[in-house]
Coordinates of C-alpha atoms in Angstrom, one line a residue:
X1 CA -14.9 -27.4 -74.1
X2 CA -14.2 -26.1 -70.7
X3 CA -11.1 -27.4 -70.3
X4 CA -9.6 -24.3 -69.1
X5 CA -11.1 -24.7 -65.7
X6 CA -8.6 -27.3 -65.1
X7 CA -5.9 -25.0 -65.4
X8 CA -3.8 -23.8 -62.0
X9 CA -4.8 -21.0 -60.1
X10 CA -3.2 -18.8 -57.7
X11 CA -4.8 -19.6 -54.1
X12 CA -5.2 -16.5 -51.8
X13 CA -3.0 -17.6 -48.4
X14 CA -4.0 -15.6 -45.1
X15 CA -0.5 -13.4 -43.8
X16 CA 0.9 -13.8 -40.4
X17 CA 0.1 -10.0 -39.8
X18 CA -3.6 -11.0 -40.2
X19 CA -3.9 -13.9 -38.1
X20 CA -1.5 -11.3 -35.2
X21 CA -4.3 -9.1 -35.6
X22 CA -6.8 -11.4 -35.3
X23 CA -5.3 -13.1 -32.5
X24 CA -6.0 -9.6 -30.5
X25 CA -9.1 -11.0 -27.7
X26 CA -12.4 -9.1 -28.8
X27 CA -14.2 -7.6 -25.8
X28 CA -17.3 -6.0 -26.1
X29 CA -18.1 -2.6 -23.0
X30 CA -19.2 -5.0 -20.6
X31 CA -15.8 -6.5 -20.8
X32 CA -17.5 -9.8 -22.6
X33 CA -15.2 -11.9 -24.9
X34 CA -16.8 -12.0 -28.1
X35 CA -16.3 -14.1 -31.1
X36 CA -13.5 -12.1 -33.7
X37 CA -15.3 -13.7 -37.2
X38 CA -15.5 -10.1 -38.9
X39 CA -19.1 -8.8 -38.8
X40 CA -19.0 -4.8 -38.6
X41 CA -22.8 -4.7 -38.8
X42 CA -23.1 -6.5 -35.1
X43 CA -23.1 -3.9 -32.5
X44 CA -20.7 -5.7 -30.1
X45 CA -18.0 -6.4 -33.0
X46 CA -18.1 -2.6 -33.4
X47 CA -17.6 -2.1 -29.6
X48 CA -14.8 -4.6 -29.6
X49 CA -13.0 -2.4 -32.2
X50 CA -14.4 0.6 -30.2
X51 CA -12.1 -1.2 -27.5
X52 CA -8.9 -1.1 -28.6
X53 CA -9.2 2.3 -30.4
X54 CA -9.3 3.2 -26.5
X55 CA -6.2 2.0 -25.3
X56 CA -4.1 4.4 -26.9
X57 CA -6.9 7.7 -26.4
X58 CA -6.7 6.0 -22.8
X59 CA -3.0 6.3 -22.7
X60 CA -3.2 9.5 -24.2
X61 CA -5.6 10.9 -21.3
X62 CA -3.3 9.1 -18.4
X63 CA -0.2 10.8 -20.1
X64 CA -2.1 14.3 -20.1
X65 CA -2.6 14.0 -16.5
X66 CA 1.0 13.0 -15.9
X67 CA 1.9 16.4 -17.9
X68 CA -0.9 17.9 -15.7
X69 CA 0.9 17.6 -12.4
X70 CA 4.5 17.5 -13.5
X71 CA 3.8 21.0 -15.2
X72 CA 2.3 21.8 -11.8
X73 CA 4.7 20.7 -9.6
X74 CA 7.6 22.6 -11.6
X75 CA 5.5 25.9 -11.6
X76 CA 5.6 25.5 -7.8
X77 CA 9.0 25.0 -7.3
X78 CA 11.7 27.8 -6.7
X79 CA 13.4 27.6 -9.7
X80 CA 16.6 27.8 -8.5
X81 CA 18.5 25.5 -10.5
X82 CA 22.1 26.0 -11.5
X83 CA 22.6 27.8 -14.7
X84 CA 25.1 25.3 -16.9
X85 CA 24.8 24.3 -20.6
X86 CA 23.0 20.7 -19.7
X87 CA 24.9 19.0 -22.5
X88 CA 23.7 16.0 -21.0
X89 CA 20.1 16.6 -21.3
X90 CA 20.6 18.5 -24.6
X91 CA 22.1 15.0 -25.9
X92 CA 19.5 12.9 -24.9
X93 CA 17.1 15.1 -26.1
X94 CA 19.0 15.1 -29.7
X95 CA 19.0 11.5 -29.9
X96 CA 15.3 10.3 -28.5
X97 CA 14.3 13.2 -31.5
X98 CA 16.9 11.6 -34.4
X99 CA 14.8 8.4 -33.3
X100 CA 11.4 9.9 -33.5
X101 CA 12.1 11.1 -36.8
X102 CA 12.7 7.7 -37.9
X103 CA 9.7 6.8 -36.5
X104 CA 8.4 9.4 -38.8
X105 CA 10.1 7.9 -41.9
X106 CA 8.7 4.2 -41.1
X107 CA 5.2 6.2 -40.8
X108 CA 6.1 7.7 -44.4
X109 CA 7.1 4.4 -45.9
X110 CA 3.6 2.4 -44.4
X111 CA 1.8 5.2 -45.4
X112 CA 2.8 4.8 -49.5
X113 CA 2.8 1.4 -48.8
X114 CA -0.7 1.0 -47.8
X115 CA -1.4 3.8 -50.8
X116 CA -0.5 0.9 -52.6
X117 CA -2.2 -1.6 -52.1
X118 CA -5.3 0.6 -51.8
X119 CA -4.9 1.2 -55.6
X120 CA -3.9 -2.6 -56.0
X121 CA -7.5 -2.9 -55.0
X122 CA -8.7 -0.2 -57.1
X123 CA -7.3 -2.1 -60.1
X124 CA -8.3 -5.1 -59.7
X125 CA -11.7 -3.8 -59.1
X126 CA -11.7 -2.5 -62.5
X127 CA -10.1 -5.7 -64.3
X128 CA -13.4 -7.6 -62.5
X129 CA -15.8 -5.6 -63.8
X130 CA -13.9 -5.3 -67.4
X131 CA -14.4 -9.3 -67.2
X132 CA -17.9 -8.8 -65.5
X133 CA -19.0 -6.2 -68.1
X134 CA -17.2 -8.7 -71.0
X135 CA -19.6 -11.5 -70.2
X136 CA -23.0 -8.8 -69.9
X137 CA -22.0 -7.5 -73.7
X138 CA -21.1 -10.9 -75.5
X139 CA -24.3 -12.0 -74.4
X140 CA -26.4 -9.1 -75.7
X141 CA -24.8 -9.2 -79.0
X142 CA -25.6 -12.6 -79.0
X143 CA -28.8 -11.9 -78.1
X144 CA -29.2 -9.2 -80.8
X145 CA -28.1 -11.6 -83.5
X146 CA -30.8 -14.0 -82.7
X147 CA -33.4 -11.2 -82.5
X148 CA -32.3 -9.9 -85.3
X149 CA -32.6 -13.4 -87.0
X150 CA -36.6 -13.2 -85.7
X151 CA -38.0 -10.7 -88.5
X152 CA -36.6 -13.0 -91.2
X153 CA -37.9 -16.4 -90.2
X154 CA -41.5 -14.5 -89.9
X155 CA -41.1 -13.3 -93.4
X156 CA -39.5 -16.9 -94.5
X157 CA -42.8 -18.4 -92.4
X158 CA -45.0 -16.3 -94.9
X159 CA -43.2 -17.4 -98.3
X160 CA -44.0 -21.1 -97.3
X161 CA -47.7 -21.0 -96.1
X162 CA -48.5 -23.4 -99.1
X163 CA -45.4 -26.1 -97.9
X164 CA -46.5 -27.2 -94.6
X165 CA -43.7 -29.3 -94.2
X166 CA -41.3 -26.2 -94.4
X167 CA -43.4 -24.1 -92.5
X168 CA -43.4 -26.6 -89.3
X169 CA -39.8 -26.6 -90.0
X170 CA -39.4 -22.7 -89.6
X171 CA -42.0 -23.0 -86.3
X172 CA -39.5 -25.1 -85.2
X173 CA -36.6 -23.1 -85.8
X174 CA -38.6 -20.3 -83.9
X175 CA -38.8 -22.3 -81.4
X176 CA -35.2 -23.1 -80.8
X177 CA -34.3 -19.3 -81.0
X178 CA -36.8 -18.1 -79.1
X179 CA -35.9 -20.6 -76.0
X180 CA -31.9 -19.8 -76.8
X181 CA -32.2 -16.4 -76.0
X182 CA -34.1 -16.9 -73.0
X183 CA -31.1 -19.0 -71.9
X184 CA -28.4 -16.7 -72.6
X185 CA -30.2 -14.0 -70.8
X186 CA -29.7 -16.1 -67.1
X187 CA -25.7 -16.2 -68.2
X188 CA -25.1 -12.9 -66.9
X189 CA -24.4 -13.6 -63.2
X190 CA -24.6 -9.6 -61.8
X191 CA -28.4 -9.5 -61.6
X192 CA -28.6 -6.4 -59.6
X193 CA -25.8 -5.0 -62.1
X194 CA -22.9 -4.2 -59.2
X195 CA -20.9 -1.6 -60.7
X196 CA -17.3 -2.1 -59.6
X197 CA -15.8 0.3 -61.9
X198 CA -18.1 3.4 -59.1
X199 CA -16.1 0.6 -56.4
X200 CA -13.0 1.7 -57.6
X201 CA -13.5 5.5 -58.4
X202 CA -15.1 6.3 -55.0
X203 CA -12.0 3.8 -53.5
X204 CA -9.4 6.3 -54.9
X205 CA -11.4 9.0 -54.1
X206 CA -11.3 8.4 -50.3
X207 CA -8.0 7.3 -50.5
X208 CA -6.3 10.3 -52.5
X209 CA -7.5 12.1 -49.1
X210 CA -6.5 10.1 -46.5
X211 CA -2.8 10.0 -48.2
X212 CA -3.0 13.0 -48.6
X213 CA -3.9 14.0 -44.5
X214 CA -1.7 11.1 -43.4
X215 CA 1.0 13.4 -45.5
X216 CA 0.1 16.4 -43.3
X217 CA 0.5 15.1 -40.3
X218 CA 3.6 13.4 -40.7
X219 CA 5.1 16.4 -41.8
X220 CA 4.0 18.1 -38.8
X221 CA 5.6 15.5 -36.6
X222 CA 9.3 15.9 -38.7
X223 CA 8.8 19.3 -38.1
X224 CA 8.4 19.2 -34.5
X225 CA 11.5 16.7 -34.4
X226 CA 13.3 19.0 -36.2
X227 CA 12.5 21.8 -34.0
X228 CA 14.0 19.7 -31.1
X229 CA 17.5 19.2 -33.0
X230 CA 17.8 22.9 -33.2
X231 CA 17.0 23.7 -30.1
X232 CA 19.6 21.7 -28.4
X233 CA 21.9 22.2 -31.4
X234 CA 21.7 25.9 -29.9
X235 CA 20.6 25.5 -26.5
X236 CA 18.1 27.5 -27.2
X237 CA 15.6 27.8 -24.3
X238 CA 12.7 29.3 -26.9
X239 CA 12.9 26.7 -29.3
X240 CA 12.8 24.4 -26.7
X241 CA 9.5 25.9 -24.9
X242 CA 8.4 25.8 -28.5
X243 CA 9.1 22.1 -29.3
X244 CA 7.4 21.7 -26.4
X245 CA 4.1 23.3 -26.9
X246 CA 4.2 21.3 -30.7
X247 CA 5.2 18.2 -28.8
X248 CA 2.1 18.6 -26.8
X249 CA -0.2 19.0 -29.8
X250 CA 1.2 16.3 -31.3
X251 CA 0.7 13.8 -29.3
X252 CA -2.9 14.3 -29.7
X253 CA -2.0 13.2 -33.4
X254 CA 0.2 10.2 -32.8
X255 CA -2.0 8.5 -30.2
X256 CA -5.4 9.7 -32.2
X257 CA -3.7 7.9 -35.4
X258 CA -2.7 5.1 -33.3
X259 CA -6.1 4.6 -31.9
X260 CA -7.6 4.6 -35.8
X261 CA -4.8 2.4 -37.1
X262 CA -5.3 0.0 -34.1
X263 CA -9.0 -0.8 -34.7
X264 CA -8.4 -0.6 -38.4
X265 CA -5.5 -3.5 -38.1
X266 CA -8.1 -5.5 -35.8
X267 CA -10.7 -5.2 -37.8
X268 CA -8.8 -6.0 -41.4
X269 CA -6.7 -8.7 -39.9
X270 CA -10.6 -10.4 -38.5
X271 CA -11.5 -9.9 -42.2
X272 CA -8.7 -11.5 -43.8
X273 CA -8.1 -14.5 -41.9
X274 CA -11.7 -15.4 -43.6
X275 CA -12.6 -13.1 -46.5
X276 CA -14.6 -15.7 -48.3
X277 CA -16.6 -16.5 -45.6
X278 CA -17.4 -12.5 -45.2
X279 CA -18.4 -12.4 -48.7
X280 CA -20.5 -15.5 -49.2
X281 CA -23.0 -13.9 -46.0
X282 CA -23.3 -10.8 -47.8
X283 CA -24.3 -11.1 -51.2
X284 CA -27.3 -12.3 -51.7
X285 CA -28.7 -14.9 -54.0
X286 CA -31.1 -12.7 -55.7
X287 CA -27.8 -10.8 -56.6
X288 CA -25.5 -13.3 -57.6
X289 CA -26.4 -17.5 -56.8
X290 CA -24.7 -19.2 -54.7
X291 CA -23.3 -21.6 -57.4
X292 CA -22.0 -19.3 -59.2
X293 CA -19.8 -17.2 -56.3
X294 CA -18.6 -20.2 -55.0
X295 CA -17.3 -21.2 -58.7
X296 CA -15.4 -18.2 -59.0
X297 CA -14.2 -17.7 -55.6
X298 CA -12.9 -21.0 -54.9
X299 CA -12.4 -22.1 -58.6
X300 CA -11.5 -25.1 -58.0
X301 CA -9.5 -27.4 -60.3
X302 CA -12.4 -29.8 -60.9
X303 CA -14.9 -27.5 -60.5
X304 CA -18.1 -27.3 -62.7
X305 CA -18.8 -23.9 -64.4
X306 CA -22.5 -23.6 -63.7
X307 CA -23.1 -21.9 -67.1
X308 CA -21.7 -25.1 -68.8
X309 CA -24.9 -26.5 -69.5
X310 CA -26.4 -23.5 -70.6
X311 CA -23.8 -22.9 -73.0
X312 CA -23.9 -26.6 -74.5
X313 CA -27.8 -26.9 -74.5
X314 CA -27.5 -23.4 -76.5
X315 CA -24.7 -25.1 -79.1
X316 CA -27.2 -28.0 -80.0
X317 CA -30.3 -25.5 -80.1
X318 CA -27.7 -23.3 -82.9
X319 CA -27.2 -26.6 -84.5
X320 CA -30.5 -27.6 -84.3
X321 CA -31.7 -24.4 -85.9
X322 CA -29.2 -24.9 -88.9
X323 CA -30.4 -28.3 -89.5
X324 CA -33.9 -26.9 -90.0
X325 CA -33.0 -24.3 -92.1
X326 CA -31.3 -26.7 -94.3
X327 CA -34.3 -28.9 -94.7
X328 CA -36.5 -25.7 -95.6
X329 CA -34.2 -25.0 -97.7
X330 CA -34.4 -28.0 -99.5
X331 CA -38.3 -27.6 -99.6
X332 CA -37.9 -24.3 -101.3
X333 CA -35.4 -24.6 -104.6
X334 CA -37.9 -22.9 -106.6
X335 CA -38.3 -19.8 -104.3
X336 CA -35.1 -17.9 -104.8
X337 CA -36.0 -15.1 -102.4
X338 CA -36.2 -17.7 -99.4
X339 CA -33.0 -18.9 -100.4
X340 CA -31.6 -15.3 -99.9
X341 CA -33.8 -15.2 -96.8
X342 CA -32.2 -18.8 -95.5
X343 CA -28.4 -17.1 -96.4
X344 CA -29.2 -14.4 -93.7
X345 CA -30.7 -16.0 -91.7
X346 CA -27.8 -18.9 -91.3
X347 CA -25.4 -16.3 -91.2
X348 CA -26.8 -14.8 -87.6
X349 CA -26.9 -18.1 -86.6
X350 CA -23.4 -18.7 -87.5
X351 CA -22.1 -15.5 -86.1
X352 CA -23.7 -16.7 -82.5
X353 CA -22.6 -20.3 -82.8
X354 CA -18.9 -18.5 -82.9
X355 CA -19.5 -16.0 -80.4
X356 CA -20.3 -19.1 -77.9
X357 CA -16.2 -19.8 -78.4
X358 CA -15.6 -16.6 -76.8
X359 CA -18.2 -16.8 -74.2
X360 CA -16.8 -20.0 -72.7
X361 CA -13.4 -18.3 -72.3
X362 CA -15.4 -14.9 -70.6
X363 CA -17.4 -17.5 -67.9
X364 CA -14.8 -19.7 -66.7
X365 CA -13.1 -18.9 -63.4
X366 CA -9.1 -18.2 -63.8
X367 CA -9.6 -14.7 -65.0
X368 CA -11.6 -14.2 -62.2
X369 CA -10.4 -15.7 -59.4
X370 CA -7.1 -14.4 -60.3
X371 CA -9.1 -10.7 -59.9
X372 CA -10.0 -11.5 -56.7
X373 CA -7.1 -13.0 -55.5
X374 CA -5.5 -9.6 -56.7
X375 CA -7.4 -8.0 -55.0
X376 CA -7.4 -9.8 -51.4
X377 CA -3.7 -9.3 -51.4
X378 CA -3.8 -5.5 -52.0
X379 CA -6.1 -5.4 -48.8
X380 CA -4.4 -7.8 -46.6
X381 CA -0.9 -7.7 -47.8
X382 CA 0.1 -4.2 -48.8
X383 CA -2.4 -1.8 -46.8
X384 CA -2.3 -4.3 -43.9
X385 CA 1.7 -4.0 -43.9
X386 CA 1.2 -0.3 -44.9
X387 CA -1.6 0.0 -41.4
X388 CA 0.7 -1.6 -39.5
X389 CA 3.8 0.5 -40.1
X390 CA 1.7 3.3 -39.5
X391 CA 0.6 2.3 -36.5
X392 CA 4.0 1.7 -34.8
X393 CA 5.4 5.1 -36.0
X394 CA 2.7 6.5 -34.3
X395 CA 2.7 4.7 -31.2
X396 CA 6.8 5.0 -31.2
X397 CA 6.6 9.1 -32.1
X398 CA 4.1 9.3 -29.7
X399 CA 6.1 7.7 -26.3
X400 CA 9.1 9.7 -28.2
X401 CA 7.6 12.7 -27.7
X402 CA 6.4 12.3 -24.3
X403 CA 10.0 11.7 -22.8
X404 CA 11.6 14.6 -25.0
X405 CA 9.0 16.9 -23.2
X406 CA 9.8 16.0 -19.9
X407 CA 13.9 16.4 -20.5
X408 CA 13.0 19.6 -22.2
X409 CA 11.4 20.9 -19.5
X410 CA 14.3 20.3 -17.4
X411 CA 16.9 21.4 -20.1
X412 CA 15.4 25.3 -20.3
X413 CA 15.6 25.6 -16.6
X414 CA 18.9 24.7 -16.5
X415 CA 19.7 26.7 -19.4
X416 CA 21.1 30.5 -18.9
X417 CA 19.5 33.7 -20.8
X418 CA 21.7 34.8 -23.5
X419 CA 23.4 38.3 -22.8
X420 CA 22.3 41.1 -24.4
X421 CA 24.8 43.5 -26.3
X422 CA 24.1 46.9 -27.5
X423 CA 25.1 47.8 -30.9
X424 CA 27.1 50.7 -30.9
X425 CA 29.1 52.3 -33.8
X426 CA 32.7 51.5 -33.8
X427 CA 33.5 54.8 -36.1
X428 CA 32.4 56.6 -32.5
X429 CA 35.7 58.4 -31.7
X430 CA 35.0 59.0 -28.1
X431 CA 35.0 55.4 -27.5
X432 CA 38.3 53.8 -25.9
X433 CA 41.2 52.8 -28.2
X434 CA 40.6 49.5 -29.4
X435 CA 44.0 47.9 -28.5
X436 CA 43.0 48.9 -24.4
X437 CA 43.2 45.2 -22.9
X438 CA 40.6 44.6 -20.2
X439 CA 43.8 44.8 -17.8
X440 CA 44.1 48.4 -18.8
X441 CA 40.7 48.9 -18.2
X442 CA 40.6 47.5 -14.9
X443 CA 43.4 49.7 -13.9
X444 CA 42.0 53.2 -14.8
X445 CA 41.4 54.7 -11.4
X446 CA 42.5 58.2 -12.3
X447 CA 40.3 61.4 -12.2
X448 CA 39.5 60.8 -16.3
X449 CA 38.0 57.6 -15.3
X450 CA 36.0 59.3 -11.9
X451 CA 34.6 62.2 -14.2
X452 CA 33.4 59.8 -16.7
X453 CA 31.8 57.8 -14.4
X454 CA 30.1 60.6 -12.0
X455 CA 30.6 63.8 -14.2
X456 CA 32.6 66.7 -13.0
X457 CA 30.0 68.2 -10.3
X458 CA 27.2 66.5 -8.6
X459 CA 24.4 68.7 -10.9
X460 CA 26.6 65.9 -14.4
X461 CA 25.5 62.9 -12.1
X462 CA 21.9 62.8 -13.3
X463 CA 21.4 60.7 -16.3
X464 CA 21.2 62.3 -19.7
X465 CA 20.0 60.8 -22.8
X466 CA 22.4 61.2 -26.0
X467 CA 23.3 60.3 -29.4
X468 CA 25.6 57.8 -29.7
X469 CA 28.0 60.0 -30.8
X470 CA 28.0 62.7 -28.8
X471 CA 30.8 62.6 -26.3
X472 CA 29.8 62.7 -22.6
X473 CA 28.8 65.9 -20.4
X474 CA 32.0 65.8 -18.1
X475 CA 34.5 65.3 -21.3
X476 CA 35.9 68.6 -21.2
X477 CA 36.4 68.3 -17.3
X478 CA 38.1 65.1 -17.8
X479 CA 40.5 66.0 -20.3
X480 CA 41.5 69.1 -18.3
X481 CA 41.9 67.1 -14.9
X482 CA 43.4 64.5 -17.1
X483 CA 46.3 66.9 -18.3
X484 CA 46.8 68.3 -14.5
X485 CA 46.8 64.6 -13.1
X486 CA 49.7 63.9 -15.3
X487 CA 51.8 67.2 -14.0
X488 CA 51.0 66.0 -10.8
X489 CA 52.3 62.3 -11.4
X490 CA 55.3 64.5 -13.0
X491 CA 56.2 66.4 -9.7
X492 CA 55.1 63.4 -7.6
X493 CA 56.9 60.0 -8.1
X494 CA 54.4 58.1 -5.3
X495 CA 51.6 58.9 -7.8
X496 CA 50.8 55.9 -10.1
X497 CA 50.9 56.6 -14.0
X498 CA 48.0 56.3 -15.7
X499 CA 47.3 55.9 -19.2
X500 CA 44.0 56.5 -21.3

C-alpha cells in the first residue's frame, strides 16, 4: 500500500560555495572564535556576521582617510604641473573604467541570478503548501462523508428498536465511525496551520524590492563608469572632476553592498551546509512531530510513513462498518425504508474507503521531499551564486573606483583649459579678407595696421564698446594714411610694400 515510499528521491547535496562560506572563522567583538552552526537568534552568531560586514565599512573608512590626505596634500601643492594631454593617464583611466563596468555587468548577472532562485523558493513554497493543503482537504471531506453518514445510522438505530440484534449491530457501526474520524483528524500534520502560500507572497514581496534597488544602484555605478570613458575620450577636465565627485559617492555603495552581501554569504553558506539540522531545532513538536518532519525531510527509502497505521487501522474500521451494515441488513428484509437507509449509508462509506487511495498518495514523502529539496537549491544554489557575484562586483567596482580617482586627480591637473573663441559674424565686412595667411598678418606693420591698433590720436586709444559690425573709430584715418603710405612707398623704393 505504500509502496511508493520506496521509490528514488533526489537528495539535497551541500555546494562548494556553501561550505567556502562557511569555512570563513566566526569571531564574535571580543575577538572569540565561535562555533559557525547557523543560529541567528544567539547574540554572538549575529556579532560574528556583524564582523565581517565590517571589513569592507572598515576598508571603506581607511580608504576615506587615504582620500582625506591625498586631497589635502594636492590642495597644498603649487600646482605647477606641465600642461600636456596625459594620454597616458587618460588610458589607464579608460581601461581600469571598461573593467569596472564589467564588474558592473557580473553584478547585473548575480543580481537576476539570485532573483531567481529567490522565486525558485517562492514556488516551491507554494507547491508545499498545495500538497500541505491537499492532505488538510481530503481529510475533511472524508470527514464530512462519515459525519454525514451519522444522522442516518441514528435514524436506522430507531427503525430497529424491536431487533436487538440489529440494533447492537448499528451501535457498533457507530462506533467504528465515530473512532475513524477521530483518527483521520491527527493525519493532518500542520497543527498550528503554517501558511506557506503568505511564505511565498511576502518572499516576492521583499524581493521585487531589493531587485528592484540592487537595479538602481548598479545603474548608477555604469553611469559613473561611463562618465570616466567620456572624460578621457575628451580630456575633459569637468567630466573628470565630475566622475570624481560620483566616484566618491559610490564607493559608499560598492563597499556598503559588499559589507551586506558579505554577512549575507556567511550567514547562508552556515545555513546550507546543515539546513536540516536548522529546521529540526525550530519547529516545534506541538507544530509538526518529530516523526513526521523527519519522514519528509529525509524520506528515506525504507522509511515508515507515520500515518501508515492510521490509514490501515481506518481501512479495516470502513470494512468493519460495511460488514455490519450487511448483517443489519439481513435482519431488516421486511423494512424497505432501512434498506434505502443501509444504500446511503454504504455509499458514504464507500466514497471514504476510495478516498483513502488518494490519501496514501497525498501523505507519502516524494512529493514532498522533492518540494523541499526544490527549494534548498533555490536558496543555496541560485541566490548563493547570485550573492556571491554580487559581492565581487561590488568589492571589484569598489577598488576600481578608488584607483580611477586617484589618476583622475592627476589627469585634470595635467590637463590644459580649453581656449575660448568668440563668435563673430563672418558676413562682417570690416573684417580681414579671408585668404590673408597668418604670414600676411604677421607682416602688417604699416600705418593701417598702427591706427587700428591705437586709433588715429591718443583721445581713439580709450576702449569703446561696439556692435560687431560697426567698423572701428580710426577706420577713416586708416584708409586715408593707408592711401598716402602707398604714394610714399611709390616715391620711395627703401619703403617696404604693404598690402591689406
Amino acid at each position: 500500500m505504500f509502496e511508493a515510499a520506496n521509490m528514488v528521491t533526489r537528495n539535497y547535496t551541500v555546494s562548494t560555495l556553501a561550505k567556502w562560506f562557511n569555512s570563513f572563522p566566526h569571531y564574535n567583538l571580543q575577538f572569540l572564535r565561535i562555533n559557525n552552526t547557523f543560529s541567528p537568534e544567539d547574540s554572538d552568531y549575529q556579532e560574528s556576521l556583524g564582523f565581517w560586514a565590517a571589513v569592507p565599512a572598515a576598508w571603506l573608512t581607511v580608504t576615506l582617510f587615504f582620500f582625506l590626505v591625498f586631497f589635502c596634500a594636492r590642495c597644498c601643492s603649487n600646482g605647477t604641473a606641465r600642461k600636456h594631454p596625459a594620454y597616458c593617464l587618460r588610458w589607464t583611466i579608460g581601461i581600469l573604467s571598461l573593467i569596472a563596468l564589467t564588474g558592473v555587468a557580473i553584478g547585473l548577472y548575480g543580481n537576476v541570478e539570485a532573483d531567481g532562485g529567490v522565486h525558485d523558493f517562492a514556488a516551491a513554497a507554494e507547491k508545499a503548501n498545495k500538497t500541505i493543503m491537499g492532505v488538510e482537504t481530503q481529510v475533511n471531506d472524508m470527514n464530512r462523508d462519515l459525519t454525514g453518514a451519522m444522522t442516518p445510522l441514528v435514524r436506522l438505530k430507531d427503525l430497529v428498536t424491536n431487533i436487538p440484534i440489529a440494533g447492537k449491530a448499528i451501535n457498533d457501526t457507530i462506533i467504528e465511525v465515530e473512532n475513524l474520524i477521530k483518527e483521520l483528524g491527527t493525519i493532518p500534520f500542520d497543527k498550528e496551520g503554517v501558511n506557506l502560500q503568505l511564505v511565498a507572497d511576502d518572499t516576492r514581496f521583499y524581493e521585487y524590492y531589493r531587485f528592484l534597488g540592487t537595479i538602481l544602484l548598479l545603474v548608477f555605478e555604469l553611469v559613473v563608469g561611463l562618465v570616466a570613458l567620456c572624460g578621457v575620450g575628451r580630456g575633459s577636465r569637468c567630466l573628470l572632476i565630475f566622475m570624481t565627485c560620483l566616484a566618491f559617492l559610490c564607493l559608499f555603495v560598492c563597499f556598503g553592498g559588499g559589507a551586506l552581501y558579505l554577512a549575507a554569504g556567511v550567514g547562508a553558506g552556515d545555513f546550507c551546509v546543515s539546513p536540516s539540522t536548522y529546521i529540526k531545532d525550530q519547529v516545534k513538536d506541538d507544530v509538526i512531530p518529530k516523526a513526521v518532519l523527519e519522514y519528509y525531510i529525509n524520506c528515506y527509502p525504507a522509511a515508515v510513513n507515520p500515518f501508515s497505521q492510521t490509514i490501515s487501522q481506518g481501512r479495516r474500521r470502513i470494512i468493519q462498518a460495511n460488514d455490519l451494515l450487511r448483517e443489519v441488513e439481513g435482519l431488516t428484509t421486511n423494512l424497505p425504508v432501512a434498506k434505502e437507509i443501509i444504500t446511503e449509508i454504504g455509499g458514504q462509506l464507500n466514497a471514504t474507503e476510495t478516498s483513502f487511495d488518494d490519501l496514501v498518495v497525498l501523505v507519502q514523502c516524494p512529493t514532498l521531499h522533492e518540494e523541499y529539496v526544490d527549494a534548498l537549491n533555490a536558496v543555496c544554489y541560485d541566490a548563493l551564486e547570485g550573492m556571491a557575484y554580487m559581492l565581487v562586483s561590488s568589492l571589484a567596482v569598489g577598488l576600481l573606483f578608488t584607483v580611477s580617482m586617484v589618476l583622475a586627480s592627476l589627469a585634470w591637473q595635467r590637463l590644459g583649459r580649453r581656449k575660448q573663441y568668440i563668435e563673430i559674424d563672418e558676413e562682417d565686412p570690416f573684417l580681414p579678407p579671408s585668404g590673408m595667411t597668418p604670414a600676411m598678418g604677421r607682416t602688417s606693420q604699416g600705418p593701417l595696421d598702427h591706427y587700428l591698433r591705437y586709433g588715429g590720436d591718443r583721445s581713439e586709444r580709450q576702449p569703446l564698446l561696439r556692435d560687431n559690425r560697426t567698423p572701428p573709430p580710426s577706420y577713416t584715418y586708416a584708409v586715408r594714411d593707408r592711401g598716402a603710405g602707398v604714394q610714399g612707398s611709390q616715391q620711395d623704393p627703401t619703403v617696404e610694400k604693404r598690402h591689406w
